[in-house]
Amino acid sequence: MPSLATGEIRTEAKRSYMSIIGLYLFIYYGTGSFFPLMAQYYQSIGLSGTQIGTISSITPIISIFAQPIWGMLCDKLRVRRPILMLALLASSAISLLFTQISTFAWVVVVFSLFSLFQCAVIPINDSIALNFAKQQNMQFGNLRLWGSVGYAIATLVTGYAIRSWGPHAIFFFFAAATVLAIVFLRGMSDEGENVRVNGSIFNGIGELVRMPRFVLFLLGAFFIFGPINANNTWFSLYYEHIGGTVVGIGVAFLLFAGSEAPFMKVAGYFARRWGLETTILIAAVASGIRWFWYSTAPTTTMVIAMFFIQGLSVGFYLATAAQFVRENTPSSLQVTALTLYSSMGLGLGSMFCNLVGGVIKDTYGILHTYTFFGIATMIGLVPLLLIKLRTKAKITEMQ
């Protein structure tokens, strides 16, 4: 009987493992087919750089308010799967509305509704994966890398689809991928999601903002994660500016996102060897150097040849940042903490970088937008250095 029970546990863990891989693969396939190539859709309906920047800031603005509420609901009710399923279904259906509109005002309306549900998807999915990784004593990066694989494949495939069928292909690919993600979500266990937590739903935020390390990390995410996300909006226009093609954009994103997977795979090793803080700092420095280099207008061949910079910067950052949040916040507030982190990077930081980046593009050109991204990233190093110094001081005191 004991061996049977152990076998059942292992079977359940294996099923959850495959479900999480499928979730990451198709959630990020949808993301990769949508956000990096939306600039092509915007241009096809005649929007300006400032209008594109304004629309791109909608998701961040809504995320600031909606993501913490989604997270607090998950932590309060202990029901991640149903909320994630609702968010996936709604965003899939709403995405198809883009095929029926072609004016700035309607894009703003539909994108706002889309963002309300889409902003819940990644933080909740990350929380599910982080919990599983902790239970199975494995590295989060080994799960998260499948998101990079899905993202990489999607940008290439959707790039070819746009050339053949036009920008509306973006929305059909996104909707299909999201439905497939739901299929994998249905195969996951309900274990641990039926326990209610007492207390006010808003108490968690108050507790988290009184943690100096976490607050400093949020400030760093604003200036570092903001440009990383804004690059998804502006890169396609930047790549065309330096002589690239739409298909070339897909190839670039395939290599960029594909390079994240191996770096995520080894991120845990470097985090154990150097510490989370140092690994995140290395990723941030690499990211800043990348943006400054882009501002010098290198050839498309050089941009493609140096594709691995994204793996070093973004791959390391995404794998270790989520782990930092998990290890520096209470387990009972994990989803709330992850959504606050996402709100600062995907939310405020991305909003700031998209709005300012759009104005800079219209005024000075797309190259100066990337100069701005580099400056913002360097500012983000300051709070990360403060975290590192505080950690070093504590270690010295203990010795």
Short mmCIF file of C-alpha atoms in Angstrom, two decimals:
data_model
loop_
_atom_site.label_atom_id
_atom_site.label_comp_id
_atom_site.label_asym_id
_atom_site.label_seq_id
_atom_site.Cartn_x
_atom_site.Cartn_y
_atom_site.Cartn_z
CA MET A 1 0.00 0.00 0.00
CA PRO A 2 2.73 2.58 0.78
CA SER A 3 4.39 1.94 -2.55
CA LEU A 4 1.05 2.44 -4.29
CA ALA A 5 0.56 5.74 -2.53
CA THR A 6 4.04 6.86 -3.54
CA GLY A 7 3.34 5.83 -7.11
CA GLU A 8 0.12 7.83 -7.10
CA ILE A 9 1.97 10.90 -5.81
CA ARG A 10 4.61 10.58 -8.49
CA THR A 11 1.97 10.18 -11.19
CA GLU A 12 0.16 13.28 -9.91
CA ALA A 13 3.41 15.27 -9.83
CA LYS A 14 4.28 14.17 -13.37
CA ARG A 15 0.83 15.20 -14.62
CA SER A 16 1.16 18.60 -12.95
CA TYR A 17 4.66 18.99 -14.40
CA MET A 18 3.42 18.35 -17.95
CA SER A 19 0.45 20.67 -17.40
CA ILE A 20 2.72 23.51 -16.25
CA ILE A 21 5.00 23.00 -19.26
CA GLY A 22 1.95 23.13 -21.54
CA LEU A 23 0.69 26.26 -19.79
CA TYR A 24 3.98 28.08 -20.23
CA LEU A 25 4.37 26.90 -23.81
CA PHE A 26 0.97 28.11 -24.99
CA ILE A 27 0.49 31.14 -22.76
CA TYR A 28 3.76 32.54 -24.05
CA TYR A 29 3.04 31.34 -27.58
CA GLY A 30 -0.01 33.61 -27.39
CA THR A 31 2.04 36.44 -25.90
CA GLY A 32 4.73 36.04 -28.56
CA SER A 33 2.20 36.12 -31.37
CA PHE A 34 0.51 39.22 -29.94
CA PHE A 35 2.64 41.88 -28.25
CA PRO A 36 5.89 41.92 -30.31
CA LEU A 37 4.00 42.18 -33.61
CA MET A 38 1.15 44.51 -32.64
CA ALA A 39 3.11 47.47 -34.04
CA GLN A 40 2.46 45.96 -37.49
CA TYR A 41 -1.28 46.09 -36.80
CA TYR A 42 -1.04 49.64 -35.47
CA GLN A 43 0.80 50.79 -38.57
CA SER A 44 -1.71 49.04 -40.83
CA ILE A 45 -4.52 51.20 -39.40
CA GLY A 46 -2.44 54.39 -39.57
CA LEU A 47 -1.56 55.12 -35.93
CA SER A 48 1.26 57.51 -34.99
CA GLY A 49 4.14 56.76 -32.63
CA THR A 50 2.49 58.75 -29.84
CA GLN A 51 -0.78 56.85 -30.34
CA ILE A 52 1.08 53.52 -30.31
CA GLY A 53 2.83 54.54 -27.10
CA THR A 54 -0.50 55.54 -25.57
CA ILE A 55 -2.16 52.22 -26.45
CA SER A 56 0.86 50.26 -25.27
CA SER A 57 0.60 51.98 -21.90
CA ILE A 58 -3.00 50.79 -21.40
CA THR A 59 -2.02 47.33 -20.17
CA PRO A 60 0.48 48.79 -17.69
CA ILE A 61 -2.03 51.35 -16.38
CA ILE A 62 -4.73 48.73 -15.86
CA SER A 63 -2.17 46.31 -14.41
CA ILE A 64 -1.29 48.78 -11.67
CA PHE A 65 -4.80 48.48 -10.26
CA ALA A 66 -6.06 45.14 -11.53
CA GLN A 67 -3.06 42.86 -10.92
CA PRO A 68 -2.92 43.38 -7.14
CA ILE A 69 -6.67 42.73 -6.93
CA TRP A 70 -6.33 39.51 -8.96
CA GLY A 71 -3.46 38.47 -6.70
CA MET A 72 -5.27 39.28 -3.47
CA LEU A 73 -8.31 37.33 -4.63
CA CYS A 74 -6.10 34.30 -5.30
CA ASP A 75 -4.40 34.57 -1.90
CA LYS A 76 -7.67 35.21 -0.06
CA LEU A 77 -9.74 32.47 -1.68
CA ARG A 78 -6.94 30.00 -2.55
CA VAL A 79 -8.44 29.48 -6.02
CA ARG A 80 -5.78 30.04 -8.66
CA ARG A 81 -7.00 27.70 -11.39
CA PRO A 82 -10.56 29.03 -11.79
CA ILE A 83 -9.35 32.64 -11.86
CA LEU A 84 -6.63 31.83 -14.37
CA MET A 85 -9.14 29.96 -16.54
CA LEU A 86 -11.51 32.96 -16.49
CA ALA A 87 -8.68 35.31 -17.47
CA LEU A 88 -7.59 33.04 -20.34
CA LEU A 89 -11.11 32.55 -21.71
CA ALA A 90 -11.95 36.25 -21.57
CA SER A 91 -8.69 37.47 -23.14
CA SER A 92 -9.01 34.88 -25.93
CA ALA A 93 -12.53 35.99 -26.83
CA ILE A 94 -11.79 39.70 -26.60
CA SER A 95 -8.67 39.43 -28.78
CA LEU A 96 -10.84 38.48 -31.77
CA LEU A 97 -12.62 41.84 -31.54
CA PHE A 98 -9.49 43.52 -32.91
CA THR A 99 -10.28 42.01 -36.31
CA GLN A 100 -13.44 44.14 -36.44
CA ILE A 101 -12.04 47.57 -35.54
CA SER A 102 -9.69 50.05 -37.22
CA THR A 103 -9.85 53.36 -35.31
CA PHE A 104 -7.72 54.65 -32.45
CA ALA A 105 -10.73 55.14 -30.14
CA TRP A 106 -12.02 51.59 -30.58
CA VAL A 107 -8.55 50.10 -30.19
CA VAL A 108 -8.27 51.92 -26.86
CA VAL A 109 -11.62 50.51 -25.68
CA VAL A 110 -10.96 46.91 -26.76
CA PHE A 111 -7.35 46.93 -25.58
CA SER A 112 -8.49 48.17 -22.15
CA LEU A 113 -10.96 45.32 -21.79
CA PHE A 114 -8.39 42.82 -23.07
CA SER A 115 -5.77 44.09 -20.61
CA LEU A 116 -8.09 43.75 -17.62
CA PHE A 117 -8.04 39.96 -17.98
CA GLN A 118 -4.66 39.40 -19.66
CA CYS A 119 -2.73 41.12 -16.86
CA ALA A 120 -3.82 38.36 -14.46
CA VAL A 121 -2.45 35.48 -16.53
CA ILE A 122 1.33 35.53 -16.07
CA PRO A 123 1.53 36.33 -12.31
CA ILE A 124 -0.98 33.59 -11.44
CA ASN A 125 0.71 31.09 -13.72
CA ASP A 126 4.11 31.97 -12.19
CA SER A 127 2.67 31.43 -8.72
CA ILE A 128 1.43 27.95 -9.67
CA ALA A 129 4.84 27.09 -11.11
CA LEU A 130 6.76 28.51 -8.13
CA ASN A 131 4.68 26.45 -5.70
CA PHE A 132 5.24 23.30 -7.74
CA ALA A 133 8.99 23.96 -8.05
CA LYS A 134 9.26 24.40 -4.28
CA GLN A 135 7.30 21.20 -3.57
CA GLN A 136 9.38 19.17 -6.03
CA ASN A 137 12.70 20.79 -5.00
CA MET A 138 13.47 21.96 -8.54
CA GLN A 139 14.53 25.26 -10.11
CA PHE A 140 11.78 27.60 -11.28
CA GLY A 141 13.85 28.41 -14.38
CA ASN A 142 13.48 24.82 -15.59
CA LEU A 143 9.73 25.44 -15.86
CA ARG A 144 9.82 29.07 -17.00
CA LEU A 145 12.12 28.30 -19.94
CA TRP A 146 9.20 26.63 -21.75
CA GLY A 147 7.58 30.04 -21.93
CA SER A 148 10.60 31.31 -23.84
CA VAL A 149 10.36 28.35 -26.20
CA GLY A 150 6.69 29.09 -26.94
CA TYR A 151 7.40 32.81 -27.33
CA ALA A 152 10.27 32.16 -29.73
CA ILE A 153 8.29 29.82 -31.98
CA ALA A 154 5.29 32.16 -32.02
CA THR A 155 7.18 35.25 -33.21
CA LEU A 156 8.63 33.38 -36.17
CA VAL A 157 5.43 31.57 -37.19
CA THR A 158 3.24 34.64 -36.73
CA GLY A 159 5.74 36.80 -38.64
CA TYR A 160 5.31 34.52 -41.66
CA ALA A 161 1.52 34.48 -41.15
CA ILE A 162 1.36 38.28 -41.20
CA ARG A 163 3.26 38.34 -44.49
CA SER A 164 0.80 35.85 -46.00
CA TRP A 165 -2.53 36.87 -44.43
CA GLY A 166 -2.02 40.33 -42.95
CA PRO A 167 -1.89 41.67 -39.36
CA HIS A 168 -5.22 40.07 -38.35
CA ALA A 169 -3.39 36.73 -38.17
CA ILE A 170 -2.01 37.96 -34.83
CA PHE A 171 -5.37 37.65 -33.12
CA PHE A 172 -6.32 34.23 -34.47
CA PHE A 173 -2.97 32.79 -33.39
CA PHE A 174 -3.31 34.35 -29.94
CA ALA A 175 -6.85 33.01 -29.43
CA ALA A 176 -5.92 29.49 -30.55
CA ALA A 177 -2.86 29.36 -28.28
CA THR A 178 -4.87 30.58 -25.29
CA VAL A 179 -7.51 27.88 -25.79
CA LEU A 180 -4.76 25.24 -25.85
CA ALA A 181 -3.38 26.66 -22.60
CA ILE A 182 -6.81 26.15 -21.03
CA VAL A 183 -6.73 22.49 -22.07
CA PHE A 184 -3.53 21.99 -20.06
CA LEU A 185 -4.88 24.00 -17.13
CA ARG A 186 -7.86 21.66 -16.85
CA GLY A 187 -5.49 18.75 -16.29
CA MET A 188 -3.96 20.21 -13.13
CA SER A 189 -4.67 19.17 -9.56
CA ASP A 190 -6.91 21.21 -7.24
CA GLU A 191 -4.74 20.36 -4.24
CA GLY A 192 -4.09 23.27 -1.91
CA GLU A 193 -6.69 25.56 -3.48
CA ASN A 194 -9.64 24.98 -1.20
CA VAL A 195 -8.36 26.59 2.01
CA ARG A 196 -9.64 30.04 2.81
CA VAL A 197 -7.50 32.62 4.54
CA ASN A 198 -8.93 34.89 7.21
CA GLY A 199 -8.33 38.63 7.32
CA SER A 200 -8.89 41.61 5.08
CA ILE A 201 -8.08 41.15 1.42
CA PHE A 202 -6.08 44.41 1.48
CA ASN A 203 -3.91 43.58 4.50
CA GLY A 204 -1.33 41.84 2.31
CA ILE A 205 -0.26 44.97 0.43
CA GLY A 206 0.26 46.87 3.66
CA GLU A 207 2.47 44.11 4.99
CA LEU A 208 4.52 43.87 1.77
CA VAL A 209 5.22 47.59 1.42
CA ARG A 210 6.73 47.58 4.91
CA MET A 211 9.48 45.25 3.71
CA PRO A 212 12.48 47.42 2.61
CA ARG A 213 14.12 44.75 0.44
CA PHE A 214 10.89 44.11 -1.42
CA VAL A 215 10.18 47.82 -1.93
CA LEU A 216 13.72 48.42 -3.27
CA PHE A 217 13.27 45.46 -5.60
CA LEU A 218 10.00 46.96 -6.89
CA LEU A 219 11.82 50.22 -7.69
CA GLY A 220 14.45 48.27 -9.58
CA ALA A 221 11.74 46.40 -11.51
CA PHE A 222 10.19 49.74 -12.54
CA PHE A 223 13.35 50.93 -14.29
CA ILE A 224 14.71 47.56 -15.50
CA PHE A 225 11.64 45.47 -16.32
CA GLY A 226 9.89 48.52 -17.86
CA PRO A 227 12.33 48.85 -20.79
CA ILE A 228 12.42 45.06 -21.26
CA ASN A 229 8.65 45.05 -21.80
CA ALA A 230 8.61 48.28 -23.80
CA ASN A 231 11.14 46.73 -26.19
CA ASN A 232 8.45 44.22 -27.18
CA THR A 233 6.38 47.17 -28.43
CA TRP A 234 9.10 49.11 -30.22
CA PHE A 235 11.54 46.50 -31.50
CA SER A 236 9.66 45.71 -34.71
CA LEU A 237 9.67 49.40 -35.70
CA TYR A 238 13.31 49.72 -34.63
CA TYR A 239 14.32 46.65 -36.64
CA GLU A 240 12.62 47.98 -39.76
CA HIS A 241 14.34 51.35 -39.18
CA ILE A 242 17.79 49.74 -39.34
CA GLY A 243 16.87 47.86 -42.52
CA GLY A 244 15.05 44.71 -41.36
CA THR A 245 11.89 43.03 -42.71
CA VAL A 246 8.73 41.68 -41.07
CA VAL A 247 9.94 38.10 -41.49
CA GLY A 248 13.31 39.19 -40.13
CA ILE A 249 11.53 40.46 -37.01
CA GLY A 250 10.12 36.98 -36.49
CA VAL A 251 13.57 35.42 -36.93
CA ALA A 252 15.06 37.94 -34.49
CA PHE A 253 12.46 37.22 -31.82
CA LEU A 254 12.88 33.48 -32.40
CA LEU A 255 16.59 33.75 -31.63
CA PHE A 256 16.13 36.28 -28.82
CA ALA A 257 13.44 34.38 -26.97
CA GLY A 258 15.06 31.04 -27.79
CA SER A 259 18.29 32.20 -26.14
CA GLU A 260 16.41 32.80 -22.88
CA ALA A 261 15.72 29.09 -22.34
CA PRO A 262 19.32 27.90 -21.81
CA PHE A 263 20.11 30.89 -19.60
CA MET A 264 17.03 30.17 -17.49
CA LYS A 265 18.20 26.58 -17.25
CA VAL A 266 21.52 27.63 -15.68
CA ALA A 267 20.22 30.65 -13.74
CA GLY A 268 19.71 28.52 -10.64
CA TYR A 269 23.35 27.42 -10.69
CA PHE A 270 24.65 30.99 -10.84
CA ALA A 271 22.14 32.14 -8.21
CA ARG A 272 23.45 29.47 -5.83
CA ARG A 273 27.07 30.30 -6.64
CA TRP A 274 26.90 34.11 -6.67
CA GLY A 275 23.60 34.82 -4.91
CA LEU A 276 20.29 36.03 -6.31
CA GLU A 277 21.19 39.72 -5.93
CA THR A 278 24.43 39.45 -7.93
CA THR A 279 22.81 37.36 -10.67
CA ILE A 280 20.01 39.93 -11.05
CA LEU A 281 22.57 42.75 -11.15
CA ILE A 282 24.50 41.03 -13.96
CA ALA A 283 21.27 40.64 -15.93
CA ALA A 284 20.40 44.32 -15.43
CA VAL A 285 23.85 45.55 -16.52
CA ALA A 286 23.68 43.38 -19.66
CA SER A 287 20.23 44.79 -20.40
CA GLY A 288 21.41 48.40 -20.10
CA ILE A 289 24.42 47.77 -22.35
CA ARG A 290 22.09 46.20 -24.93
CA TRP A 291 19.83 49.27 -25.12
CA PHE A 292 22.73 51.70 -25.46
CA TRP A 293 24.23 49.52 -28.21
CA TYR A 294 20.90 49.45 -30.08
CA SER A 295 20.83 53.25 -30.01
CA THR A 296 23.99 53.31 -32.17
CA ALA A 297 22.06 51.68 -35.07
CA PRO A 298 24.11 48.50 -35.59
CA THR A 299 23.39 46.46 -38.70
CA THR A 300 20.61 43.88 -38.63
CA THR A 301 23.29 41.22 -39.07
CA MET A 302 25.02 42.35 -35.88
CA VAL A 303 21.73 42.52 -33.96
CA ILE A 304 20.95 38.96 -35.00
CA ALA A 305 24.51 37.76 -34.33
CA MET A 306 24.39 39.12 -30.77
CA PHE A 307 21.02 37.48 -30.06
CA PHE A 308 22.37 35.78 -26.92
CA ILE A 309 22.49 39.14 -25.08
CA GLN A 310 18.75 38.76 -24.56
CA GLY A 311 19.26 35.37 -22.98
CA LEU A 312 21.89 36.76 -20.61
CA SER A 313 19.82 39.80 -19.65
CA VAL A 314 16.17 38.79 -19.87
CA GLY A 315 16.61 35.04 -19.22
CA PHE A 316 18.63 35.56 -16.06
CA TYR A 317 16.38 38.37 -14.87
CA LEU A 318 13.04 36.59 -15.32
CA ALA A 319 14.20 33.34 -13.73
CA THR A 320 15.84 34.95 -10.69
CA ALA A 321 13.48 37.87 -10.10
CA ALA A 322 10.48 35.63 -9.46
CA GLN A 323 12.61 33.51 -7.13
CA PHE A 324 13.73 36.65 -5.27
CA VAL A 325 10.08 37.61 -4.71
CA ARG A 326 9.26 34.14 -3.43
CA GLU A 327 12.19 34.03 -1.02
CA ASN A 328 11.71 37.54 0.37
CA THR A 329 7.96 37.60 0.98
CA PRO A 330 5.57 35.47 3.12
CA SER A 331 4.28 32.35 1.38
CA SER A 332 0.70 33.34 2.27
CA LEU A 333 1.10 36.51 0.15
CA GLN A 334 2.97 35.00 -2.77
CA VAL A 335 0.49 35.82 -5.55
CA THR A 336 -0.04 39.33 -4.17
CA ALA A 337 3.74 39.88 -4.09
CA LEU A 338 4.17 38.55 -7.63
CA THR A 339 1.37 40.74 -8.95
CA LEU A 340 2.84 43.82 -7.23
CA TYR A 341 6.20 43.01 -8.83
CA SER A 342 4.50 42.56 -12.20
CA SER A 343 2.54 45.79 -11.69
CA MET A 344 5.76 47.74 -11.22
CA GLY A 345 7.50 46.22 -14.26
CA LEU A 346 4.66 45.34 -16.63
CA GLY A 347 2.60 48.13 -15.08
CA LEU A 348 4.13 51.43 -14.06
CA GLY A 349 7.55 50.79 -15.57
CA SER A 350 6.22 49.65 -18.93
CA MET A 351 3.67 52.50 -19.02
CA PHE A 352 6.38 55.07 -18.31
CA CYS A 353 8.76 53.64 -20.92
CA ASN A 354 6.08 53.24 -23.61
CA LEU A 355 4.68 56.74 -23.16
CA VAL A 356 8.05 58.49 -22.99
CA GLY A 357 9.48 56.19 -25.67
CA GLY A 358 6.62 57.06 -28.04
CA VAL A 359 7.06 60.81 -27.57
CA ILE A 360 10.83 60.48 -28.05
CA LYS A 361 10.30 58.46 -31.24
CA ASP A 362 8.03 61.12 -32.75
CA THR A 363 10.35 63.96 -31.69
CA TYR A 364 13.87 62.57 -32.09
CA GLY A 365 13.53 59.13 -33.71
CA ILE A 366 13.45 55.49 -32.61
CA LEU A 367 17.21 55.34 -31.87
CA HIS A 368 16.82 57.89 -29.08
CA THR A 369 14.02 55.77 -27.63
CA TYR A 370 16.61 53.08 -26.96
CA THR A 371 19.02 55.60 -25.45
CA PHE A 372 16.24 56.42 -23.01
CA PHE A 373 15.78 52.68 -22.25
CA GLY A 374 19.49 52.43 -21.43
CA ILE A 375 19.39 55.42 -19.08
CA ALA A 376 16.30 54.06 -17.30
CA THR A 377 17.99 50.68 -16.79
CA MET A 378 21.08 52.32 -15.27
CA ILE A 379 18.84 54.14 -12.80
CA GLY A 380 17.30 50.78 -11.89
CA LEU A 381 20.71 49.49 -10.83
CA VAL A 382 20.73 51.85 -7.83
CA PRO A 383 18.05 50.08 -5.71
CA LEU A 384 19.52 46.69 -6.67
CA LEU A 385 22.94 47.82 -5.45
CA LEU A 386 21.36 48.99 -2.19
CA ILE A 387 19.83 45.51 -1.73
CA LYS A 388 23.22 43.95 -2.42
CA LEU A 389 24.97 46.25 0.08
CA ARG A 390 22.33 45.56 2.76
CA THR A 391 22.77 41.82 2.23
CA LYS A 392 26.55 42.10 2.45
CA ALA A 393 26.29 44.16 5.64
CA LYS A 394 24.04 41.54 7.26
CA ILE A 395 26.46 38.74 6.34
CA THR A 396 29.33 40.74 7.86
CA GLU A 397 27.37 41.30 11.09
CA MET A 398 26.60 37.57 11.39
CA GLN A 399 30.30 36.76 11.05
#
